[in-house]
mmCIF file of C-alpha atoms in Angstrom:
data_model
loop_
_atom_site.group_PDB
_atom_site.id
_atom_site.type_symbol
_atom_site.label_atom_id
_atom_site.label_comp_id
_atom_site.label_asym_id
_atom_site.label_seq_id
_atom_site.Cartn_x
_atom_site.Cartn_y
_atom_site.Cartn_z
ATOM 1 C CA MET R 71 64.621 8.556 -5.372
ATOM 2 C CA PHE R 72 68.083 8.167 -6.911
ATOM 3 C CA LEU R 73 68.777 5.034 -4.881
ATOM 4 C CA CYS R 74 65.922 3.215 -6.651
ATOM 5 C CA TYR R 75 68.228 2.855 -9.703
ATOM 6 C CA PRO R 76 71.236 0.496 -9.976
ATOM 7 C CA GLN R 77 74.442 1.966 -8.585
ATOM 8 C CA GLU R 78 76.279 1.455 -11.888
ATOM 9 C CA SER R 79 73.655 3.347 -13.901
ATOM 10 C CA MET R 80 73.652 6.205 -11.435
ATOM 11 C CA GLU R 81 77.435 6.470 -11.542
ATOM 12 C CA THR R 82 77.485 6.378 -15.348
ATOM 13 C CA PHE R 83 75.007 9.248 -15.501
ATOM 14 C CA PHE R 84 77.008 11.157 -12.888
ATOM 15 C CA TYR R 85 80.250 10.685 -14.865
ATOM 16 C CA PHE R 86 78.513 12.201 -17.874
ATOM 17 C CA LEU R 87 77.351 15.221 -15.869
ATOM 18 C CA ALA R 88 80.756 15.650 -14.231
ATOM 19 C CA PHE R 89 82.499 15.504 -17.618
ATOM 20 C CA LEU R 90 80.215 18.249 -18.940
ATOM 21 C CA GLN R 91 80.893 20.413 -15.892
ATOM 22 C CA ILE R 92 84.664 19.957 -16.132
ATOM 23 C CA VAL R 93 84.714 20.840 -19.829
ATOM 24 C CA LEU R 94 82.477 23.850 -19.226
ATOM 25 C CA GLY R 95 84.549 24.899 -16.215
ATOM 26 C CA ALA R 96 87.773 24.749 -18.229
ATOM 27 C CA TYR R 97 86.169 26.780 -21.027
ATOM 28 C CA LEU R 98 84.964 29.426 -18.564
ATOM 29 C CA ILE R 99 88.459 29.698 -17.079
ATOM 30 C CA TRP R 100 89.800 30.329 -20.573
ATOM 31 C CA GLN R 101 87.121 32.994 -21.019
ATOM 32 C CA VAL R 102 87.930 34.739 -17.746
ATOM 33 C CA LEU R 103 91.634 34.767 -18.654
ATOM 34 C CA GLN R 104 90.663 36.499 -21.914
ATOM 35 C CA TRP R 105 88.627 38.951 -19.838
ATOM 36 C CA LEU R 106 91.599 39.626 -17.538
ATOM 37 C CA GLY R 107 93.805 40.328 -20.538
ATOM 38 C CA TYR R 108 91.269 42.846 -21.843
ATOM 39 C CA VAL R 109 91.038 44.549 -18.438
ATOM 40 C CA ARG R 110 94.811 44.957 -18.321
ATOM 41 C CA ARG R 111 94.993 46.312 -21.867
ATOM 42 C CA ARG R 112 92.287 48.849 -21.065
ATOM 43 C CA LEU R 113 94.045 49.951 -17.885
ATOM 44 C CA HIS R 114 97.177 50.787 -19.886
ATOM 45 C CA ALA R 115 95.379 52.368 -22.841
ATOM 46 C CA ASP R 116 94.893 56.078 -23.476
ATOM 47 C CA PRO R 117 91.166 56.798 -23.030
ATOM 48 C CA GLY R 118 91.215 59.538 -25.689
ATOM 49 C CA PHE R 119 90.467 63.242 -25.750
ATOM 50 C CA TYR R 120 86.807 63.414 -26.735
ATOM 51 C CA SER R 121 85.320 66.017 -24.398
ATOM 52 C CA PRO R 122 81.708 66.871 -25.251
ATOM 53 C CA ARG R 123 79.143 68.599 -23.072
ATOM 54 C CA VAL R 124 77.826 65.858 -20.765
ATOM 55 C CA ALA R 125 74.645 65.492 -18.732
ATOM 56 C CA VAL R 126 75.020 63.071 -15.814
ATOM 57 C CA LEU R 127 71.568 61.771 -14.861
ATOM 58 C CA CYS R 128 71.088 60.076 -11.503
ATOM 59 C CA PRO R 129 67.662 58.939 -10.226
ATOM 60 C CA CYS R 130 67.356 58.967 -6.421
ATOM 61 C CA LYS R 131 64.819 57.511 -4.045
ATOM 62 C CA GLY R 132 64.878 57.246 -0.270
ATOM 63 C CA ILE R 133 67.763 57.132 2.162
ATOM 64 C CA GLU R 134 70.264 54.367 1.465
ATOM 65 C CA PRO R 135 73.707 53.588 2.939
ATOM 66 C CA GLY R 136 76.305 56.103 1.798
ATOM 67 C CA LEU R 137 73.854 58.179 -0.263
ATOM 68 C CA GLU R 138 75.504 61.544 0.398
ATOM 69 C CA ARG R 139 78.995 60.134 -0.215
ATOM 70 C CA ASN R 140 77.820 58.576 -3.475
ATOM 71 C CA LEU R 141 76.187 61.772 -4.732
ATOM 72 C CA LEU R 142 79.237 63.841 -3.746
ATOM 73 C CA SER R 143 81.418 61.532 -5.843
ATOM 74 C CA LEU R 144 79.465 62.677 -8.907
ATOM 75 C CA THR R 145 80.583 66.253 -8.240
ATOM 76 C CA GLU R 146 84.285 65.344 -8.021
ATOM 77 C CA PHE R 147 85.076 64.035 -11.502
ATOM 78 C CA VAL R 148 88.334 65.372 -12.926
ATOM 79 C CA ARG R 149 86.692 66.648 -16.118
ATOM 80 C CA GLN R 150 84.871 69.984 -16.000
ATOM 81 C CA ASN R 151 82.516 69.947 -18.984
ATOM 82 C CA TYR R 152 79.459 68.387 -17.362
ATOM 83 C CA GLU R 153 76.377 69.094 -15.283
ATOM 84 C CA ILE R 154 74.497 66.790 -12.920
ATOM 85 C CA PHE R 155 70.775 66.081 -12.848
ATOM 86 C CA LEU R 156 69.547 64.483 -9.620
ATOM 87 C CA ILE R 157 66.019 63.192 -10.205
ATOM 88 C CA LEU R 158 63.309 62.474 -7.641
ATOM 89 C CA ALA R 159 59.800 61.223 -8.279
ATOM 90 C CA SER R 160 58.370 63.375 -5.478
ATOM 91 C CA ASP R 161 59.455 66.550 -3.712
ATOM 92 C CA SER R 162 58.545 64.821 -0.428
ATOM 93 C CA ASP R 163 61.075 62.028 -0.979
ATOM 94 C CA PRO R 164 63.235 61.447 2.158
ATOM 95 C CA ALA R 165 66.351 61.891 0.001
ATOM 96 C CA ARG R 166 65.352 65.447 -0.912
ATOM 97 C CA SER R 167 67.313 67.102 1.917
ATOM 98 C CA ILE R 168 70.527 65.250 1.032
ATOM 99 C CA VAL R 169 70.056 65.968 -2.661
ATOM 100 C CA GLU R 170 69.585 69.689 -1.954
ATOM 101 C CA ARG R 171 72.628 69.756 0.337
ATOM 102 C CA VAL R 172 74.833 68.141 -2.300
ATOM 103 C CA ALA R 173 73.514 70.530 -4.944
ATOM 104 C CA LYS R 174 74.343 73.583 -2.824
ATOM 105 C CA SER R 175 77.866 72.453 -1.943
ATOM 106 C CA SER R 176 78.855 71.265 -5.425
ATOM 107 C CA ARG R 177 81.460 73.055 -7.555
ATOM 108 C CA VAL R 178 79.675 71.533 -10.571
ATOM 109 C CA LYS R 179 76.223 72.751 -11.499
ATOM 110 C CA VAL R 180 73.592 70.397 -10.080
ATOM 111 C CA HIS R 181 69.936 70.440 -11.144
ATOM 112 C CA VAL R 182 67.236 68.883 -8.975
ATOM 113 C CA VAL R 183 64.412 67.470 -11.101
ATOM 114 C CA ILE R 184 61.021 66.389 -9.732
ATOM 115 C CA ALA R 185 59.638 63.904 -12.251
ATOM 116 C CA GLY R 186 56.258 63.067 -10.751
ATOM 117 C CA SER R 187 54.510 59.712 -10.490
ATOM 118 C CA PRO R 188 54.967 57.109 -13.241
ATOM 119 C CA SER R 189 52.220 55.750 -15.439
ATOM 120 C CA GLY R 190 52.787 52.507 -17.328
ATOM 121 C CA CYS R 191 56.517 52.307 -16.584
ATOM 122 C CA SER R 192 58.797 52.013 -13.571
ATOM 123 C CA GLU R 193 59.542 55.001 -11.389
ATOM 124 C CA LYS R 194 63.209 54.970 -12.409
ATOM 125 C CA VAL R 195 62.372 54.905 -16.116
ATOM 126 C CA ASN R 196 59.878 57.742 -15.661
ATOM 127 C CA ASN R 197 62.496 59.789 -13.783
ATOM 128 C CA LEU R 198 64.963 59.384 -16.628
ATOM 129 C CA ARG R 199 62.392 60.091 -19.346
ATOM 130 C CA VAL R 200 61.284 63.350 -17.742
ATOM 131 C CA ALA R 201 64.869 64.493 -17.153
ATOM 132 C CA VAL R 202 66.003 63.721 -20.702
ATOM 133 C CA GLU R 203 62.971 65.479 -22.199
ATOM 134 C CA GLN R 204 63.873 68.626 -20.232
ATOM 135 C CA LEU R 205 67.563 68.675 -21.186
ATOM 136 C CA PRO R 206 68.797 71.754 -23.066
ATOM 137 C CA PRO R 207 70.088 70.999 -26.588
ATOM 138 C CA GLU R 208 73.758 71.775 -25.806
ATOM 139 C CA PHE R 209 74.302 68.435 -24.044
ATOM 140 C CA GLU R 210 75.903 66.067 -26.557
ATOM 141 C CA VAL R 211 76.315 62.986 -24.353
ATOM 142 C CA LEU R 212 74.027 61.401 -21.765
ATOM 143 C CA VAL R 213 75.518 59.468 -18.846
ATOM 144 C CA PHE R 214 73.256 57.354 -16.654
ATOM 145 C CA THR R 215 74.274 56.397 -13.153
ATOM 146 C CA ASP R 216 72.727 55.197 -9.882
ATOM 147 C CA SER R 217 72.664 56.695 -6.412
ATOM 148 C CA ASP R 218 74.002 53.493 -4.792
ATOM 149 C CA GLY R 219 77.376 53.623 -6.593
ATOM 150 C CA CYS R 220 80.546 55.501 -5.699
ATOM 151 C CA PRO R 221 82.540 56.061 -8.927
ATOM 152 C CA GLY R 222 86.148 57.250 -8.955
ATOM 153 C CA LYS R 223 87.368 60.672 -10.044
ATOM 154 C CA SER R 224 88.378 59.588 -13.567
ATOM 155 C CA TRP R 225 85.204 57.528 -14.095
ATOM 156 C CA LEU R 226 83.348 60.037 -16.268
ATOM 157 C CA HIS R 227 86.265 60.793 -18.577
ATOM 158 C CA HIS R 228 87.028 57.112 -19.196
ATOM 159 C CA LEU R 229 83.364 56.267 -19.790
ATOM 160 C CA VAL R 230 82.760 59.134 -22.246
ATOM 161 C CA ALA R 231 86.059 59.343 -24.157
ATOM 162 C CA PRO R 232 85.533 56.190 -26.309
ATOM 163 C CA LEU R 233 82.380 57.792 -27.746
ATOM 164 C CA GLY R 234 84.715 59.857 -29.905
ATOM 165 C CA ASP R 235 84.227 56.922 -32.256
ATOM 166 C CA ALA R 236 80.804 57.800 -33.669
ATOM 167 C CA ARG R 237 80.260 54.195 -34.787
ATOM 168 C CA LEU R 238 79.998 53.071 -31.158
ATOM 169 C CA GLY R 239 76.497 52.796 -29.731
ATOM 170 C CA ALA R 240 77.302 53.193 -26.028
ATOM 171 C CA THR R 241 79.870 52.490 -23.340
ATOM 172 C CA THR R 242 79.034 50.704 -20.130
ATOM 173 C CA THR R 243 80.523 49.211 -16.989
ATOM 174 C CA MET R 244 79.299 47.259 -13.958
ATOM 175 C CA ARG R 245 78.955 47.448 -10.176
ATOM 176 C CA TRP R 246 81.102 45.604 -7.638
ATOM 177 C CA LEU R 247 79.315 45.098 -4.335
ATOM 178 C CA ILE R 248 81.170 45.446 -1.039
ATOM 179 C CA PRO R 249 79.293 44.492 2.157
ATOM 180 C CA ASN R 250 79.027 47.250 4.750
ATOM 181 C CA ARG R 251 78.805 44.488 7.347
ATOM 182 C CA ILE R 252 79.223 40.755 7.063
ATOM 183 C CA ASN R 253 75.799 39.297 7.729
ATOM 184 C CA PRO R 254 74.836 36.244 5.612
ATOM 185 C CA PRO R 255 72.296 37.934 3.264
ATOM 186 C CA THR R 256 74.704 40.786 2.443
ATOM 187 C CA ALA R 257 77.627 38.430 1.838
ATOM 188 C CA ILE R 258 75.446 36.229 -0.374
ATOM 189 C CA LEU R 259 74.269 39.258 -2.364
ATOM 190 C CA ALA R 260 77.872 40.351 -3.008
ATOM 191 C CA ALA R 261 78.764 36.822 -4.122
ATOM 192 C CA TRP R 262 75.623 36.592 -6.293
ATOM 193 C CA ASN R 263 76.512 39.795 -8.136
ATOM 194 C CA ALA R 264 80.231 39.080 -8.688
ATOM 195 C CA PRO R 265 79.954 36.798 -11.775
ATOM 196 C CA VAL R 266 77.952 39.443 -13.655
ATOM 197 C CA VAL R 267 81.162 41.460 -14.091
ATOM 198 C CA THR R 268 82.654 38.844 -16.400
ATOM 199 C CA MET R 269 79.497 38.652 -18.511
ATOM 200 C CA LEU R 270 80.762 41.869 -20.129
ATOM 201 C CA SER R 271 83.778 41.531 -22.397
ATOM 202 C CA GLU R 272 85.821 42.987 -25.225
ATOM 203 C CA LYS R 273 84.068 41.295 -28.138
ATOM 204 C CA GLY R 274 80.974 39.736 -26.600
ATOM 205 C CA LYS R 275 77.364 40.794 -26.969
ATOM 206 C CA ASN R 276 77.358 43.331 -24.141
ATOM 207 C CA PHE R 277 74.401 44.946 -22.422
ATOM 208 C CA CYS R 278 74.006 48.379 -20.867
ATOM 209 C CA TRP R 279 74.057 48.703 -17.083
ATOM 210 C CA GLY R 280 71.894 51.517 -15.740
ATOM 211 C CA GLY R 281 74.434 52.447 -13.064
ATOM 212 C CA GLY R 282 77.108 53.358 -15.600
ATOM 213 C CA THR R 283 76.291 53.918 -19.276
ATOM 214 C CA ALA R 284 77.261 56.724 -21.659
ATOM 215 C CA ILE R 285 75.673 57.372 -25.044
ATOM 216 C CA ARG R 286 75.759 60.153 -27.617
ATOM 217 C CA ARG R 287 72.512 62.074 -27.560
ATOM 218 C CA ASP R 288 71.988 61.803 -31.315
ATOM 219 C CA ILE R 289 72.325 57.999 -31.151
ATOM 220 C CA PHE R 290 69.979 57.921 -28.153
ATOM 221 C CA GLU R 291 67.380 59.818 -30.176
ATOM 222 C CA GLN R 292 67.926 57.887 -33.423
ATOM 223 C CA SER R 293 67.477 54.606 -31.525
ATOM 224 C CA GLY R 294 64.075 55.716 -30.213
ATOM 225 C CA VAL R 295 64.927 55.033 -26.582
ATOM 226 C CA LEU R 296 62.332 57.435 -25.168
ATOM 227 C CA ASP R 297 59.582 55.584 -27.025
ATOM 228 C CA THR R 298 60.971 52.239 -25.847
ATOM 229 C CA TRP R 299 60.939 53.488 -22.257
ATOM 230 C CA ARG R 300 57.257 54.475 -22.268
ATOM 231 C CA GLY R 301 56.013 51.080 -21.089
ATOM 232 C CA SER R 302 59.232 49.646 -19.688
ATOM 233 C CA VAL R 303 60.254 48.620 -16.191
ATOM 234 C CA SER R 304 63.950 48.344 -17.102
ATOM 235 C CA ASP R 305 65.928 51.373 -18.240
ATOM 236 C CA ASP R 306 69.098 49.489 -19.167
ATOM 237 C CA TYR R 307 67.653 46.408 -20.871
ATOM 238 C CA SER R 308 65.329 48.628 -22.919
ATOM 239 C CA LEU R 309 68.288 50.800 -23.919
ATOM 240 C CA THR R 310 70.200 47.654 -24.889
ATOM 241 C CA ARG R 311 67.330 46.382 -27.038
ATOM 242 C CA ALA R 312 67.003 49.768 -28.761
ATOM 243 C CA LEU R 313 70.706 49.755 -29.657
ATOM 244 C CA GLU R 314 70.513 46.157 -30.879
ATOM 245 C CA ARG R 315 67.675 47.085 -33.235
ATOM 246 C CA THR R 316 69.938 49.689 -34.859
ATOM 247 C CA ASN R 317 72.978 47.360 -34.877
ATOM 248 C CA ARG R 318 74.963 49.569 -32.528
ATOM 249 C CA SER R 319 77.714 47.998 -30.431
ATOM 250 C CA ILE R 320 78.161 48.440 -26.672
ATOM 251 C CA ALA R 321 81.714 48.704 -25.317
ATOM 252 C CA PHE R 322 82.608 47.444 -21.849
ATOM 253 C CA ILE R 323 84.908 49.864 -19.994
ATOM 254 C CA PRO R 324 86.407 47.873 -17.060
ATOM 255 C CA GLU R 325 88.417 50.792 -15.675
ATOM 256 C CA CYS R 326 85.037 52.335 -14.787
ATOM 257 C CA LEU R 327 83.911 49.500 -12.496
ATOM 258 C CA THR R 328 81.881 51.102 -9.728
ATOM 259 C CA LEU R 329 82.074 50.311 -6.030
ATOM 260 C CA SER R 330 78.710 49.932 -4.333
ATOM 261 C CA TYR R 331 78.514 49.466 -0.569
ATOM 262 C CA VAL R 332 75.551 47.302 0.385
ATOM 263 C CA GLU R 333 73.710 46.017 3.409
ATOM 264 C CA THR R 334 70.589 43.881 3.226
ATOM 265 C CA ASP R 335 68.476 41.268 4.966
ATOM 266 C CA LEU R 336 66.949 38.050 3.637
ATOM 267 C CA GLN R 337 63.879 39.829 2.242
ATOM 268 C CA GLY R 338 66.050 42.400 0.495
ATOM 269 C CA LEU R 339 68.320 39.680 -0.909
ATOM 270 C CA LEU R 340 65.424 37.776 -2.461
ATOM 271 C CA GLU R 341 63.732 40.952 -3.663
ATOM 272 C CA PHE R 342 66.865 42.107 -5.500
ATOM 273 C CA THR R 343 67.925 38.762 -6.981
ATOM 274 C CA ASN R 344 64.396 37.710 -7.993
ATOM 275 C CA ARG R 345 63.858 41.087 -9.654
ATOM 276 C CA GLN R 346 67.074 40.928 -11.672
ATOM 277 C CA VAL R 347 66.424 37.403 -12.950
ATOM 278 C CA LEU R 348 62.755 38.034 -13.767
ATOM 279 C CA ILE R 349 63.651 41.173 -15.717
ATOM 280 C CA THR R 350 66.303 39.196 -17.581
ATOM 281 C CA ARG R 351 63.712 36.576 -18.498
ATOM 282 C CA VAL R 352 61.379 39.236 -19.920
ATOM 283 C CA TYR R 353 63.989 41.322 -21.762
ATOM 284 C CA ALA R 354 66.711 38.782 -22.648
ATOM 285 C CA GLU R 355 65.088 35.349 -22.682
ATOM 286 C CA LYS R 356 67.984 33.619 -24.464
ATOM 287 C CA VAL R 357 70.443 34.849 -21.833
ATOM 288 C CA TRP R 358 68.034 33.700 -19.122
ATOM 289 C CA ALA R 359 67.629 30.242 -20.686
ATOM 290 C CA ARG R 360 71.363 29.633 -21.087
ATOM 291 C CA ALA R 361 72.034 30.699 -17.523
ATOM 292 C CA ALA R 362 69.173 28.561 -16.189
ATOM 293 C CA VAL R 363 70.465 25.408 -17.902
ATOM 294 C CA THR R 364 74.066 26.065 -16.849
ATOM 295 C CA HIS R 365 73.202 26.623 -13.188
ATOM 296 C CA LEU R 366 70.775 23.715 -13.093
ATOM 297 C CA LEU R 367 73.351 21.245 -14.428
ATOM 298 C CA TYR R 368 75.980 22.526 -11.984
ATOM 299 C CA CYS R 369 73.641 22.078 -9.009
ATOM 300 C CA ILE R 370 72.419 18.652 -10.150
ATOM 301 C CA THR R 371 76.007 17.450 -10.585
ATOM 302 C CA LEU R 372 76.993 18.623 -7.118
ATOM 303 C CA VAL R 373 73.933 17.183 -5.372
ATOM 304 C CA PHE R 374 74.053 13.921 -7.319
ATOM 305 C CA GLY R 375 77.752 13.531 -6.531
ATOM 306 C CA VAL R 376 77.214 14.067 -2.801
ATOM 307 C CA ILE R 377 74.432 11.447 -2.800
ATOM 308 C CA LEU R 378 76.704 8.902 -4.492
ATOM 309 C CA ILE R 379 79.577 9.686 -2.112
ATOM 310 C CA LEU R 380 77.346 9.133 0.927
ATOM 311 C CA SER R 381 76.014 5.942 -0.643
ATOM 312 C CA ASP R 382 79.531 4.545 -1.158
ATOM 313 C CA ILE R 383 80.600 5.525 2.340
ATOM 314 C CA PHE R 384 77.507 3.844 3.777
ATOM 315 C CA GLN R 385 78.320 0.695 1.793
ATOM 316 C CA GLN R 386 82.001 0.957 2.822
ATOM 317 C CA ARG R 387 83.142 1.331 -0.800
ATOM 318 C CA PRO R 388 85.970 3.614 -2.005
ATOM 319 C CA ALA R 389 84.593 7.059 -2.827
ATOM 320 C CA PHE R 390 87.702 9.081 -3.648
ATOM 321 C CA HIS R 391 86.974 9.132 -7.392
ATOM 322 C CA LEU R 392 83.470 10.423 -6.724
ATOM 323 C CA VAL R 393 84.769 13.096 -4.354
ATOM 324 C CA THR R 394 87.236 14.235 -7.031
ATOM 325 C CA LEU R 395 84.637 14.413 -9.799
ATOM 326 C CA THR R 396 82.056 16.069 -7.550
ATOM 327 C CA PHE R 397 84.252 18.883 -6.284
ATOM 328 C CA LEU R 398 86.496 19.476 -9.300
ATOM 329 C CA PRO R 399 83.816 21.746 -10.871
ATOM 330 C CA VAL R 400 83.702 23.616 -7.551
ATOM 331 C CA LEU R 401 87.490 24.038 -7.683
ATOM 332 C CA LEU R 402 87.292 25.285 -11.274
ATOM 333 C CA SER R 403 84.637 27.782 -10.172
ATOM 334 C CA ALA R 404 86.925 29.006 -7.377
ATOM 335 C CA ILE R 405 89.814 29.398 -9.837
ATOM 336 C CA ARG R 406 87.587 31.403 -12.170
ATOM 337 C CA SER R 407 86.479 33.601 -9.268
ATOM 338 C CA SER R 408 90.108 34.163 -8.234
ATOM 339 C CA VAL R 409 91.064 35.350 -11.724
ATOM 340 C CA ARG R 410 88.013 37.628 -11.734
ATOM 341 C CA LEU R 411 89.094 39.050 -8.384
ATOM 342 C CA ILE R 412 92.568 39.843 -9.744
ATOM 343 C CA GLY R 413 91.046 41.866 -12.576
ATOM 344 C CA VAL R 414 88.600 43.697 -10.317
ATOM 345 C CA THR R 415 91.264 44.713 -7.779
ATOM 346 C CA GLU R 416 93.511 45.983 -10.580
ATOM 347 C CA ALA R 417 90.629 48.021 -12.012
ATOM 348 C CA LEU R 418 89.634 49.286 -8.547
ATOM 349 C CA PRO R 419 92.921 50.012 -6.721
ATOM 350 C CA ALA R 420 91.156 52.307 -4.234
ATOM 351 C CA GLY R 421 89.007 49.408 -3.038
ATOM 352 C CA LYS R 422 91.662 46.691 -3.189
ATOM 353 C CA SER R 423 92.228 46.317 0.555
ATOM 354 C CA GLN R 424 88.500 46.085 1.287
ATOM 355 C CA ILE R 425 87.866 43.635 -1.556
ATOM 356 C CA MET R 426 90.777 41.378 -0.633
ATOM 357 C CA GLY R 427 89.762 41.513 3.029
ATOM 358 C CA GLN R 428 86.514 39.832 1.963
ATOM 359 C CA ALA R 429 87.982 37.627 -0.773
ATOM 360 C CA TRP R 430 86.340 34.503 0.654
ATOM 361 C CA ILE R 431 82.958 35.951 -0.312
ATOM 362 C CA TYR R 432 83.932 36.318 -3.969
ATOM 363 C CA ILE R 433 85.833 33.005 -4.222
ATOM 364 C CA VAL R 434 84.368 30.427 -1.832
ATOM 365 C CA LEU R 435 80.804 31.617 -1.493
ATOM 366 C CA THR R 436 80.400 32.254 -5.215
ATOM 367 C CA ALA R 437 80.941 28.546 -5.924
ATOM 368 C CA PHE R 438 77.614 27.767 -4.213
ATOM 369 C CA ILE R 439 75.620 30.756 -5.466
ATOM 370 C CA PRO R 440 74.071 28.726 -8.356
ATOM 371 C CA PHE R 441 71.648 27.245 -5.796
ATOM 372 C CA LEU R 442 70.273 30.725 -5.104
ATOM 373 C CA TYR R 443 70.071 31.344 -8.839
ATOM 374 C CA LEU R 444 67.840 28.271 -9.111
ATOM 375 C CA VAL R 445 65.454 29.860 -6.619
ATOM 376 C CA ASN R 446 65.469 33.014 -8.747
ATOM 377 C CA PHE R 447 64.849 31.097 -11.974
ATOM 378 C CA ALA R 448 61.958 29.190 -10.387
ATOM 379 C CA ASN R 449 60.430 32.436 -9.135
ATOM 380 C CA SER R 450 60.643 33.951 -12.627
ATOM 381 C CA LEU R 451 58.649 31.012 -13.989
ATOM 382 C CA ILE R 452 55.711 31.443 -11.635
ATOM 383 C CA THR R 453 55.267 35.220 -11.417
ATOM 384 C CA ARG R 454 55.676 38.425 -13.388
ATOM 385 C CA LYS R 455 55.556 40.641 -10.294
ATOM 386 C CA ILE R 456 58.533 42.429 -8.771
ATOM 387 C CA ARG R 457 59.056 44.907 -5.982
ATOM 388 C CA TRP R 458 61.453 47.793 -6.533
ATOM 389 C CA ARG R 459 62.105 50.503 -3.962
ATOM 390 C CA GLY R 460 58.725 50.093 -2.334
ATOM 391 C CA VAL R 461 56.718 49.951 -5.565
ATOM 392 C CA ALA R 462 55.267 46.724 -7.015
ATOM 393 C CA TYR R 463 55.117 46.134 -10.758
ATOM 394 C CA GLU R 464 53.754 43.462 -13.048
ATOM 395 C CA VAL R 465 56.090 43.082 -16.027
ATOM 396 C CA ILE R 466 53.756 41.946 -18.793
ATOM 397 C CA ASP R 467 56.257 42.191 -21.651
ATOM 398 C CA PRO R 468 59.285 44.371 -22.572
ATOM 399 C CA GLU R 469 57.037 47.293 -23.497
ATOM 400 C CA GLN R 470 54.168 46.901 -21.047
ATOM 401 C CA THR R 471 54.377 47.413 -17.292
ATOM 402 C CA ARG R 472 51.604 47.743 -14.735
ATOM 403 C CA ILE R 473 51.920 49.216 -11.247
ATOM 404 C CA VAL R 474 50.207 46.786 -8.860
ATOM 405 C CA SER R 475 50.111 45.732 -5.239
ATOM 406 C CA PHE R 476 51.245 42.351 -3.910
#
């Protein structure tokens, strides 16, 4: 199709696209350097001494890689003033035996909550709603986490301590995926997730991540989160929207980055990535739109450049300038990924050797992940259905969810 147009016109259009990508790439490198500076300042800062009574709430479902290790990590935090609530939708859940075993062996008090089946919201949201509604009044801070993460021993203290500033709405962090084995879908998933870490920053408009968020209970109640959750599929985006309505800020705590060991197949890869992007479209449409345009332009520039390079080679014309302009945005992406990797390994010293042993995933592979994002964006345009831990949902709007079957 492209070859139907004059070569000069095609090259002019490509130069325009390449210029945009180079400018954007340079800007994003500046942003990630700012992010790295913030990470380093946080790592050398005193977290504070705020030590309220904390409820750690962790929904669980099914057997997943490293489940027992992950749940045990919740019992090993250095602070003492907390209790754990492990929440299952059903007492027949396959994870029940592991949950009970962890509860019995824990030095910290662990409660096992059976939430029951959801109605009009996702199973995870229903689990959290039921658990929060049953909490005794002495718990001053709520901490939400996921069963697929393995936080470090100081994680809870660093996540909660900043809430000593009562003006702060919540603190949050993000996952870092490490493949359990290097098969293509798992490696692609780890690369797909990596850029999300630098979406959170010191002064940006942050969002809560359900695998690591802390909030004062009075702010949680004043923001009407339980009401927001009633028809929601997304616990964290709904929490974010509730805080935004009350003009509460969300602080990113990079020293609390959470390792998550993953293993998936092609179906699991598409299920996870399609779900995340569709939920983003429903709950944060502006974020979705900006990301869609950015990834689309990147992919068009790369594909268009390759077509022009092949055309010049076929016509025995010099193509070095086209090669340079085509792959310079890729190089800028790799540089950005390398800076991100430096910050992540400094924030996660315990996982440094594993992360660096798979650095090619987070640097090389990430440069081509926008093509998968395009698949996700296209999917989010044609359907409102997602599958999550064996349950299918239709996400009608941010406050209306229907349990369906595909």
